[in-house]
Each structure stands twice: as C-alpha cells, then as structure tokens.
mmCIF file of C-alpha atoms in Angstrom:
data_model
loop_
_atom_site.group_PDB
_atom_site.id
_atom_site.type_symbol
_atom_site.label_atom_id
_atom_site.label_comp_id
_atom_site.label_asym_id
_atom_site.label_seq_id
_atom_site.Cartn_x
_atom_site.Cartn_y
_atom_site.Cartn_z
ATOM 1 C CA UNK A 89 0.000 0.000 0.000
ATOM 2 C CA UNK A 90 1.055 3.345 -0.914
ATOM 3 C CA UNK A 91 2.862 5.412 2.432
ATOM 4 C CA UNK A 92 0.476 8.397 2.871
ATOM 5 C CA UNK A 93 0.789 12.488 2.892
ATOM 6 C CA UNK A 94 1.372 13.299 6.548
ATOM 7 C CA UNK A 95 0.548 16.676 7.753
ATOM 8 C CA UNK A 96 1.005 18.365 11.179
ATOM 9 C CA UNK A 97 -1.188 20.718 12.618
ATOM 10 C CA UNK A 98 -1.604 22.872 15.489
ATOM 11 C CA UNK A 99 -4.700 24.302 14.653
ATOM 12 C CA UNK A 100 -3.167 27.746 13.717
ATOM 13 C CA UNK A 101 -4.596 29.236 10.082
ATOM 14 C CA UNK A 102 -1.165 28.533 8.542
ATOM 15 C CA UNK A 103 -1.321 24.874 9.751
ATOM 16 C CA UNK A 104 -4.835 24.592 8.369
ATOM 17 C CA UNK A 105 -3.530 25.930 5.165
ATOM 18 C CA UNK A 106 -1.224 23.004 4.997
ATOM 19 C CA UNK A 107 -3.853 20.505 5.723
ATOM 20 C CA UNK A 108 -5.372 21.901 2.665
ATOM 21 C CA UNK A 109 -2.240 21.687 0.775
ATOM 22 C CA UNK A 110 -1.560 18.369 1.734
ATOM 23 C CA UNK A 111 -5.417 16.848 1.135
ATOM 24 C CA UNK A 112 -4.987 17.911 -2.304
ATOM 25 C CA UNK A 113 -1.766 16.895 -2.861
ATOM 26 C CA UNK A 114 -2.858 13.135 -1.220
ATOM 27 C CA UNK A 115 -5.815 13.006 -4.132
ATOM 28 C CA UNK A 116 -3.253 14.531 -6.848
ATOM 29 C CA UNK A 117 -0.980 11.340 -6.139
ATOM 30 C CA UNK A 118 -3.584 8.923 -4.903
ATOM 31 C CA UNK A 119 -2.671 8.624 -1.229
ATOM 32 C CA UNK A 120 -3.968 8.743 1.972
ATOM 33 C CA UNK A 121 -3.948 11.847 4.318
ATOM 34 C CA UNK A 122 -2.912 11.582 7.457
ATOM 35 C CA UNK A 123 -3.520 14.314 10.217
ATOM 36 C CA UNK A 124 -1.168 14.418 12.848
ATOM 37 C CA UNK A 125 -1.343 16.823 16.434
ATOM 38 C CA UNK A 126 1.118 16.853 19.035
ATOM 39 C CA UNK A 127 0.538 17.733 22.013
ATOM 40 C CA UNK A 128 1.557 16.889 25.837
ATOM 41 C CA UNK A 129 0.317 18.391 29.263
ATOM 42 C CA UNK A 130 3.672 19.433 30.262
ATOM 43 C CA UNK A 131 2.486 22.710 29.151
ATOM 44 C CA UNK A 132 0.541 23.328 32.222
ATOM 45 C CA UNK A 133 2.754 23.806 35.665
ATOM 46 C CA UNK A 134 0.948 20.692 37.193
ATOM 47 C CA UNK A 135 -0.491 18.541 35.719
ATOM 48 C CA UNK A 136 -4.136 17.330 36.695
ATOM 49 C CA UNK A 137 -6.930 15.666 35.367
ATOM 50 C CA UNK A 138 -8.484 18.213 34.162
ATOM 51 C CA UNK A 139 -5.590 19.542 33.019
ATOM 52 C CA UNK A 140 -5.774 15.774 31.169
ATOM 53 C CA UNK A 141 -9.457 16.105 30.311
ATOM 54 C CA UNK A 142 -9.014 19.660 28.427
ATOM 55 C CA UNK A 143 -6.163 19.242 26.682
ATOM 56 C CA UNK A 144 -7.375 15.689 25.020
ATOM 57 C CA UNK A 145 -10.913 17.480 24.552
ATOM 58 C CA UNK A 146 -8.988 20.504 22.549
ATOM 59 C CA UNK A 147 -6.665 18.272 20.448
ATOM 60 C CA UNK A 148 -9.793 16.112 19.400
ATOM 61 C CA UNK A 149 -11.512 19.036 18.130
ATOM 62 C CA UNK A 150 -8.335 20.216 16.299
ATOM 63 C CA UNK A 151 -7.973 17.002 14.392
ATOM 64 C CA UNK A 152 -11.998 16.992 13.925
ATOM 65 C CA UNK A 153 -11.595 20.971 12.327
ATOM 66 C CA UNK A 154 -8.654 19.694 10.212
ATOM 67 C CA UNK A 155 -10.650 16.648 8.481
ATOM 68 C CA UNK A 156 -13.489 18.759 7.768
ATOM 69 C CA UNK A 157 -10.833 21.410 6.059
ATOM 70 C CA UNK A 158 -9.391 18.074 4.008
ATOM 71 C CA UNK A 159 -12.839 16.971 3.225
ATOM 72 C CA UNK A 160 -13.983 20.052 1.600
ATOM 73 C CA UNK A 161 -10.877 20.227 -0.408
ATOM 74 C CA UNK A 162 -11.610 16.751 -1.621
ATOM 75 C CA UNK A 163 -14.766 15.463 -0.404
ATOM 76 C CA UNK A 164 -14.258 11.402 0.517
ATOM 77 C CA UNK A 165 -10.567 11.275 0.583
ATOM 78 C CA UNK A 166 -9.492 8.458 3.218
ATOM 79 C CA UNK A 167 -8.171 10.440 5.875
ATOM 80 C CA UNK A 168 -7.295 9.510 9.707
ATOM 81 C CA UNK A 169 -6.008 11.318 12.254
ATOM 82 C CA UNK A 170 -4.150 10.619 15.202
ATOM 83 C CA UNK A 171 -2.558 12.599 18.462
ATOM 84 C CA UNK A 172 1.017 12.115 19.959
ATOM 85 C CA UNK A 173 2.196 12.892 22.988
ATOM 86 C CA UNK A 174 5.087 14.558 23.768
ATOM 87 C CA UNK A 175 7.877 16.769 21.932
ATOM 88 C CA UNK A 176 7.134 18.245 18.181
ATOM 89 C CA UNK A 177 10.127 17.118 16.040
ATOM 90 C CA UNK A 178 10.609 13.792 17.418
ATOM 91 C CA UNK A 179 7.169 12.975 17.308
ATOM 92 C CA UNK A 180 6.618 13.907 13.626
ATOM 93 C CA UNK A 181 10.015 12.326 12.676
ATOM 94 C CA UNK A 182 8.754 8.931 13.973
ATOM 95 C CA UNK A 183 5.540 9.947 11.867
ATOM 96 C CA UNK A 184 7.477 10.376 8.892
ATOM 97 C CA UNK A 185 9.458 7.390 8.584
ATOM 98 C CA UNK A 186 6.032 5.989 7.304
ATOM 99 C CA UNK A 187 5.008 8.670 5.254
ATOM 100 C CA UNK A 188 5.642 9.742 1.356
ATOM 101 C CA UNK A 189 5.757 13.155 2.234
ATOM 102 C CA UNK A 190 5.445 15.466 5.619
ATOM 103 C CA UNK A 191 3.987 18.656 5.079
ATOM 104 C CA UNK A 192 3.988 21.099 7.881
ATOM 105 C CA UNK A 193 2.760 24.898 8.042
ATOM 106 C CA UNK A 194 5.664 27.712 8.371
ATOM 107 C CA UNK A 195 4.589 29.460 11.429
ATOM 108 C CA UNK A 196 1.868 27.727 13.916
ATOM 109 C CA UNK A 197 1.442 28.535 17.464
ATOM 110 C CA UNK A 198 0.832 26.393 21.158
ATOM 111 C CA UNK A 199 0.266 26.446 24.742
ATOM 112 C CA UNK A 200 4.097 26.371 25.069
ATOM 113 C CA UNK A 201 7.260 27.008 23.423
ATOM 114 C CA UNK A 202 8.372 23.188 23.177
ATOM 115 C CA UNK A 203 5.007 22.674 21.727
ATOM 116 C CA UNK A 204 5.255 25.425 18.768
ATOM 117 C CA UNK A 205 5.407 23.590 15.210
ATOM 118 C CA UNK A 206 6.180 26.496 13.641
ATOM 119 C CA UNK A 207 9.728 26.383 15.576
ATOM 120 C CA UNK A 208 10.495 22.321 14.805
ATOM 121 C CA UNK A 209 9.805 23.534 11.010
ATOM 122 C CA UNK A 210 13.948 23.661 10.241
ATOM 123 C CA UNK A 211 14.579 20.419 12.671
ATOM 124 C CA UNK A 212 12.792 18.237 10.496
ATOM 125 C CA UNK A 213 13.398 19.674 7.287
ATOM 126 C CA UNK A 214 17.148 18.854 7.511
ATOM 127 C CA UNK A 215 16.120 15.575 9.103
ATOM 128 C CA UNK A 216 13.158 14.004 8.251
ATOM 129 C CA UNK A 217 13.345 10.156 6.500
ATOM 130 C CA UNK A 218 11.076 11.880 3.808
ATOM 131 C CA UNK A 219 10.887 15.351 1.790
ATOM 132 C CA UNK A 220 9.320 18.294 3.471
ATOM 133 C CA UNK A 221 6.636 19.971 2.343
ATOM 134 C CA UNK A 222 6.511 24.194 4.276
ATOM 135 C CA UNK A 223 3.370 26.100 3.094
ATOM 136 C CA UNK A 224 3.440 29.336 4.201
ATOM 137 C CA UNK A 225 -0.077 30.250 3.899
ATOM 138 C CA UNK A 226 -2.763 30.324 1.066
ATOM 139 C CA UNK A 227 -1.998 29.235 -2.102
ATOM 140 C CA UNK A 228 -1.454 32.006 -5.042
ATOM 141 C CA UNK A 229 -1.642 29.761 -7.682
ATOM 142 C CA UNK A 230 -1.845 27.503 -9.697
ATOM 143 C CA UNK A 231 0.919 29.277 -11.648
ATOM 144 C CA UNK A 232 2.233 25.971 -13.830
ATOM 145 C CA UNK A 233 5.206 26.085 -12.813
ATOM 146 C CA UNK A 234 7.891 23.848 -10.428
ATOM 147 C CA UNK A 235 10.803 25.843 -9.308
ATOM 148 C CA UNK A 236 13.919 24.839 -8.590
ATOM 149 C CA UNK A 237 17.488 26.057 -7.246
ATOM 150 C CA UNK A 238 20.360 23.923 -7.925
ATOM 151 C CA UNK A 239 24.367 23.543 -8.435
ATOM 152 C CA UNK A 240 26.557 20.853 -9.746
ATOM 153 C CA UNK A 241 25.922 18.535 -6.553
ATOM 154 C CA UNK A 242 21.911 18.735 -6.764
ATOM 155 C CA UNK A 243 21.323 15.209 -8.197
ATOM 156 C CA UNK A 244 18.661 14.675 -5.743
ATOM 157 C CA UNK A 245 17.227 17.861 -6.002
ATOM 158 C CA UNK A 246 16.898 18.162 -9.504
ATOM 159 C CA UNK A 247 15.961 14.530 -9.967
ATOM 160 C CA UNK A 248 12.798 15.389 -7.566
ATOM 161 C CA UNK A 249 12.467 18.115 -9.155
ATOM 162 C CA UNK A 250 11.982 17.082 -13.032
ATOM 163 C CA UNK A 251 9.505 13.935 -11.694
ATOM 164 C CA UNK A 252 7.186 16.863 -10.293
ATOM 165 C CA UNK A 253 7.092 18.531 -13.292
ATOM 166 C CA UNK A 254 6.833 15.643 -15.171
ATOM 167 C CA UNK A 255 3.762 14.525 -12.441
ATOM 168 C CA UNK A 256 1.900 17.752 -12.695
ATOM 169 C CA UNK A 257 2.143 18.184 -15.961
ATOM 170 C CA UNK A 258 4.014 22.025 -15.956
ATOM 171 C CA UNK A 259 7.184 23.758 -16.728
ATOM 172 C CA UNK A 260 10.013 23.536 -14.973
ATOM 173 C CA UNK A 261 12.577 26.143 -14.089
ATOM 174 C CA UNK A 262 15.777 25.996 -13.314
ATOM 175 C CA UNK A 263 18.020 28.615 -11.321
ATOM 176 C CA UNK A 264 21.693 28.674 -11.167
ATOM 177 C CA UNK A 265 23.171 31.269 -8.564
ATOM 178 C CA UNK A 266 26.831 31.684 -8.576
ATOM 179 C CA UNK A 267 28.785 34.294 -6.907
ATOM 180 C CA UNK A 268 31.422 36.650 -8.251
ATOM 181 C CA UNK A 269 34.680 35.285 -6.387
ATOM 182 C CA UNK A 270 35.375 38.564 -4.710
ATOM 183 C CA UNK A 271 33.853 42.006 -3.981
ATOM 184 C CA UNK A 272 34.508 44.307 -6.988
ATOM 185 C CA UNK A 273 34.400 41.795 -9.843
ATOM 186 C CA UNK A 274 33.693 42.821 -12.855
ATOM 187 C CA UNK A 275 31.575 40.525 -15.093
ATOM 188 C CA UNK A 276 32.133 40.158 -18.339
ATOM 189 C CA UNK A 277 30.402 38.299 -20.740
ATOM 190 C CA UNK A 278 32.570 35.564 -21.745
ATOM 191 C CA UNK A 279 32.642 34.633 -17.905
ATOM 192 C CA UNK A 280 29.169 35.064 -17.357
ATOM 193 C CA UNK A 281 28.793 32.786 -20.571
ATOM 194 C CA UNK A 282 30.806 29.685 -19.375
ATOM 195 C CA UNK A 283 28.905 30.038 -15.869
ATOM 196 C CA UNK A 284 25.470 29.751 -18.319
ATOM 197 C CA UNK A 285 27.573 26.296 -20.146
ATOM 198 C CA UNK A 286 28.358 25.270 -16.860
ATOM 199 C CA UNK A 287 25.287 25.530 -15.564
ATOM 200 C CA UNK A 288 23.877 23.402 -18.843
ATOM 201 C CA UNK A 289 25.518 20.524 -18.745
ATOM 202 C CA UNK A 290 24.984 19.758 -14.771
ATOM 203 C CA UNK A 291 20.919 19.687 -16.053
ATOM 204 C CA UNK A 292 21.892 17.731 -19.654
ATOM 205 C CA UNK A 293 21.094 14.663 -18.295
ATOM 206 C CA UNK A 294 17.737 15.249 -16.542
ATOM 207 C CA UNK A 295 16.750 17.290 -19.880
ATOM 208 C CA UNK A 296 17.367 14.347 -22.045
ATOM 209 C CA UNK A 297 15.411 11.686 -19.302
ATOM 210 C CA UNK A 298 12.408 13.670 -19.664
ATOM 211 C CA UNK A 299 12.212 15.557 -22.843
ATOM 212 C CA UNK A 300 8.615 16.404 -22.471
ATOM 213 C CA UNK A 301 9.092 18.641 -20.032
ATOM 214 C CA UNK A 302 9.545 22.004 -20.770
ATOM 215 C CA UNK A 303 12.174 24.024 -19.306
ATOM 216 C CA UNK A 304 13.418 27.247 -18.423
ATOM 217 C CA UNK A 305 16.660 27.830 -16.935
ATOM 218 C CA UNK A 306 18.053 31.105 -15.329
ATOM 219 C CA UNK A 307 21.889 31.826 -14.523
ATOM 220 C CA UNK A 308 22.207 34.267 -11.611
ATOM 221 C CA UNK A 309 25.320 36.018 -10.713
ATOM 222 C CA UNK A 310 24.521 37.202 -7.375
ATOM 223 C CA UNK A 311 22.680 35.463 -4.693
ATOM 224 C CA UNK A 312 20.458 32.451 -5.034
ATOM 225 C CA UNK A 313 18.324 33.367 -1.965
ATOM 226 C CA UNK A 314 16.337 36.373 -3.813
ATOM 227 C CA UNK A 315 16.178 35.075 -7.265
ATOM 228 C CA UNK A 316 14.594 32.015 -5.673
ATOM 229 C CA UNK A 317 12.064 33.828 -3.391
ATOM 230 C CA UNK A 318 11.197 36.162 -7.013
ATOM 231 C CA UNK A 319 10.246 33.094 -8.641
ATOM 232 C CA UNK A 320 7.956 31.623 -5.935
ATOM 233 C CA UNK A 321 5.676 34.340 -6.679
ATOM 234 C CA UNK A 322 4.563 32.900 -9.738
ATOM 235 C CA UNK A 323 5.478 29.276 -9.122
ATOM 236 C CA UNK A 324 3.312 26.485 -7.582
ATOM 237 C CA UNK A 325 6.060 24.815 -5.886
ATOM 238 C CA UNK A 326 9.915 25.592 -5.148
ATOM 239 C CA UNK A 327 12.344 22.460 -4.894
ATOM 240 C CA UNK A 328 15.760 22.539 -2.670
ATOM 241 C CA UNK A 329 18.210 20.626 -1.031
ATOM 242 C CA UNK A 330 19.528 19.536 2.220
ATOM 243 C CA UNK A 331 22.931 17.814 2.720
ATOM 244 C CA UNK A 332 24.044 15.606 5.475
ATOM 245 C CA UNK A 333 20.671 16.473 7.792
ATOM 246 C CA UNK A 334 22.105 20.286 7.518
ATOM 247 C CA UNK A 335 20.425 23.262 6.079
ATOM 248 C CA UNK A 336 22.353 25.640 4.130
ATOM 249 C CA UNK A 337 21.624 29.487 3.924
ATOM 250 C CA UNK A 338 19.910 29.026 0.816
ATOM 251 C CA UNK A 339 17.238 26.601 2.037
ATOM 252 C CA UNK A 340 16.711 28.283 4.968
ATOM 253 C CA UNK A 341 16.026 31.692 3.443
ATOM 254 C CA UNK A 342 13.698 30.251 0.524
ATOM 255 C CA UNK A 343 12.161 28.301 3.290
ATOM 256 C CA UNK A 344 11.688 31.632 5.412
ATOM 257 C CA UNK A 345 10.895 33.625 2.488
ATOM 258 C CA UNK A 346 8.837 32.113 -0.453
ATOM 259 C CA UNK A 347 5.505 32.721 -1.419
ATOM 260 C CA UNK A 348 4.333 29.225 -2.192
ATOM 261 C CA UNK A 349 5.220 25.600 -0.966
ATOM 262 C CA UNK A 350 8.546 24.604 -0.484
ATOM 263 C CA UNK A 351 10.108 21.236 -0.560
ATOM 264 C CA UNK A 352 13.010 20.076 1.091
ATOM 265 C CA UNK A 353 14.973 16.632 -0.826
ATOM 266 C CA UNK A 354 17.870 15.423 0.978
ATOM 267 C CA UNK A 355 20.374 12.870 -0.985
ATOM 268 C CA UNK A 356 18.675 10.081 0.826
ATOM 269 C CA UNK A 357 15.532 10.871 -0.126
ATOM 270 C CA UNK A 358 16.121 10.129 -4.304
ATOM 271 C CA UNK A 359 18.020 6.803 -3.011
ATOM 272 C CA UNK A 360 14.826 5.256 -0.777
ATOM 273 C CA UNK A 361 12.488 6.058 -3.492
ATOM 274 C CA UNK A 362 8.655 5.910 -3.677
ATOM 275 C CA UNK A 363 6.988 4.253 -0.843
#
C-alpha cells in the first residue's frame, strides 16, 4: 500500500492551510492523508486531570476541524487522524518514517514554546526520512510552474524536481546562482557565458530523461536566496536541497521567504524512493 501524505497541525490558520495543501496533494498522487497533532500536558505547571481532560478534549476538536478542512478540499478522501504525545520534532520524525511526504505549516502557534510547530519547522526539514513539504499560507496559484534552485551537486534535487514537473504536468525552471569570487568583480560576458555552459551541462542529463518537459533555466550572478524567493511568486512549488541532515543558507532563506510551498529533498531521499 502506498505510504500516505502526513501533515502536522496545530490548529493555527497557517497549519490549516497546509492541511489543505496536503489533502490535495494526497488526491493529486492517490494517497492517503494523514492528520497528525502533538501535544503533551507538560504545558501546564501541574499537571491534573483536568488539566488531562481539556487538553485531550482541545486536540480532538483540532484534528476533527482539520478533516473537515481536508474533506472540503476533496470530499471522501481516506483520511485519519491521530494525536502524539510529547515533543514536536521527534514525534513527527517517527511519523514520517512511514510517510511519502510530511507537510507542515511555516509558522503555527501552542500552549508552550516546546510545543510550537512552527519552531520544529527547520529540525525536520534537515532531518526528516522523507521530503518536506513548508506552506506558508494560502496558495497564489496555480501558476504551472515547479521551481527549482540547484548547483553541480543537486542530483537529488533536480531529480525530484523534473519527476514533479513531469507529475503535474508544468514547466520547470531551473536557477543557477553563482557568486562573483570577490567584492569588486567585474563581469564580463565571456565569464558570465561559461557560468550559463556550466550551468547546462549539470541539467543535460535530466533534460534528455524527460524531454517532455519544458524548461526554463536562469543563470544568476549574485545570490540564489532572492532570485529564488522572485520566482515563488509565480510558481506552484519551489524544490531545494539539504545535505548531510544540515540546512544551508539558501534553504533556509527560501524556506523563510517564499511565497508558495517549499520542498526540502535530501540525498537520501532520491536513493529510498517511492513508498
């Protein structure tokens, strides 16, 4: 059977947003949704049974109001939902070691700070057994249009990358940031155009794998960060990398600062597959 799309949520508007994102993404690639709240009563001083009682009555109606948001994305998709108890990123990284994909909102709030997803959002994205999905609120789109930042060591990346285009059916583009190697530099064209061949050949082999997807690619000399975070605004998805559970600038800040979803591939993603 087919691992599901796991999504957190915390009952914030931004972690609702994801549940959205994530129900429609389930139906898109014909998987399950699973809902997923963590919670514990550590957040209260002392703990008591009503302490007990109240917090289990509030996290049941926050997976109940996230369903119903799934639902009326795509009415009868098989969703279940399920609370865990105790701390946010090892919780949802046990989660995820079952799941195609984890999608989590980019800011959420809770009744403490160890509680806040919004905070474990990094954590797991340079850690989880599976890609990361980060929404960061209501969708702009659809644009047609995968995004995705690479270099000459983004196999993974760009692998993940050309699939979802190929899966969705849009264009794909490409952006290759390079910086001038000192302050001062003055481009010239000839070394602006071997950056542009450079850039070329480390996508030639994902161009000729999937020739039906058309492509676009951009050569940046300057930073990656805000030619990535320009082309979220009219993208439906941006794609980036992770290497050795660590999370470069460049992530980060795209993470931080897109305007639509953002996954995160690490190497070891492309090597485990489809579940």
């Amino acid at each position: 059977m087919n691992a599901p799309v796991l999504v957190a949520t915390d009952g914030s508007a931004v972690a609702t947003e994801a549940v959205r994102w994530a129900a429609a993404e389930a139906a898109r690639t014909r998987r399950a949704l699973r809902i997923v709240h963590v919670s514990g009563v550590w957040a209260y001083d002392r703990p008591t049974r009503n302490a007990y009682r109240a917090v289990g009555e509030r996290e049941r109606e926050i997976l109940a109001q996230a369903a119903r948001a799934a639902h009326a994305v795509v009415p009868g998709l098989p969703v279940d939902t399920a609370m865990i108890w105790g701390k946010v990123t090892p919780g949802l990284h046990r989660e995820a070691e079952r799941a195609a994909l984890l999608v989590l909102g980019r800011h959420g709030h809770g009744l403490s700070a160890t509680l806040r997803l919004g905070s474990a959002v990094t954590g797991l994205a340079a850690n989880a057994p599976c890609p990361v999905v980060v929404v960061p609120g209501p969708a702009n789109g659809p644009h047609g249009e995968v995004v995705v930042g690479y270099d000459d060591d983004s196999s993974a990346v760009l692998e993940y990358a050309f699939d979802e285009a190929v899966r969705r059916g849009v264009a794909l583009r490409a952006i290759h940031a390079w910086m001038p190697p000192y302050p001062g530099f003055t481009l010239h064209q000839q070394i602006f155009d071997n950056a542009e061949a450079e850039a070329g050949r480390t996508l030639r082999p994902w161009r000729e794998r999937h020739p039906q997807v058309r492509l676009v690619t951009q050569t940046v000399c300057g930073g990656a960060i805000p030619a990535l975070n320009a082309a979220s605004a009219r993208a439906d998805l941006v794609v980036v990398g992770a290497r050795k559970a660590i999370l470069g600038s460049v992530t980060n800040g795209v993470l931080h600062g897109a305007r639509c979803p953002v996954v995160v591939v690490q190497p070891a993603h492309a090597l485990a597959g489809s579940r």
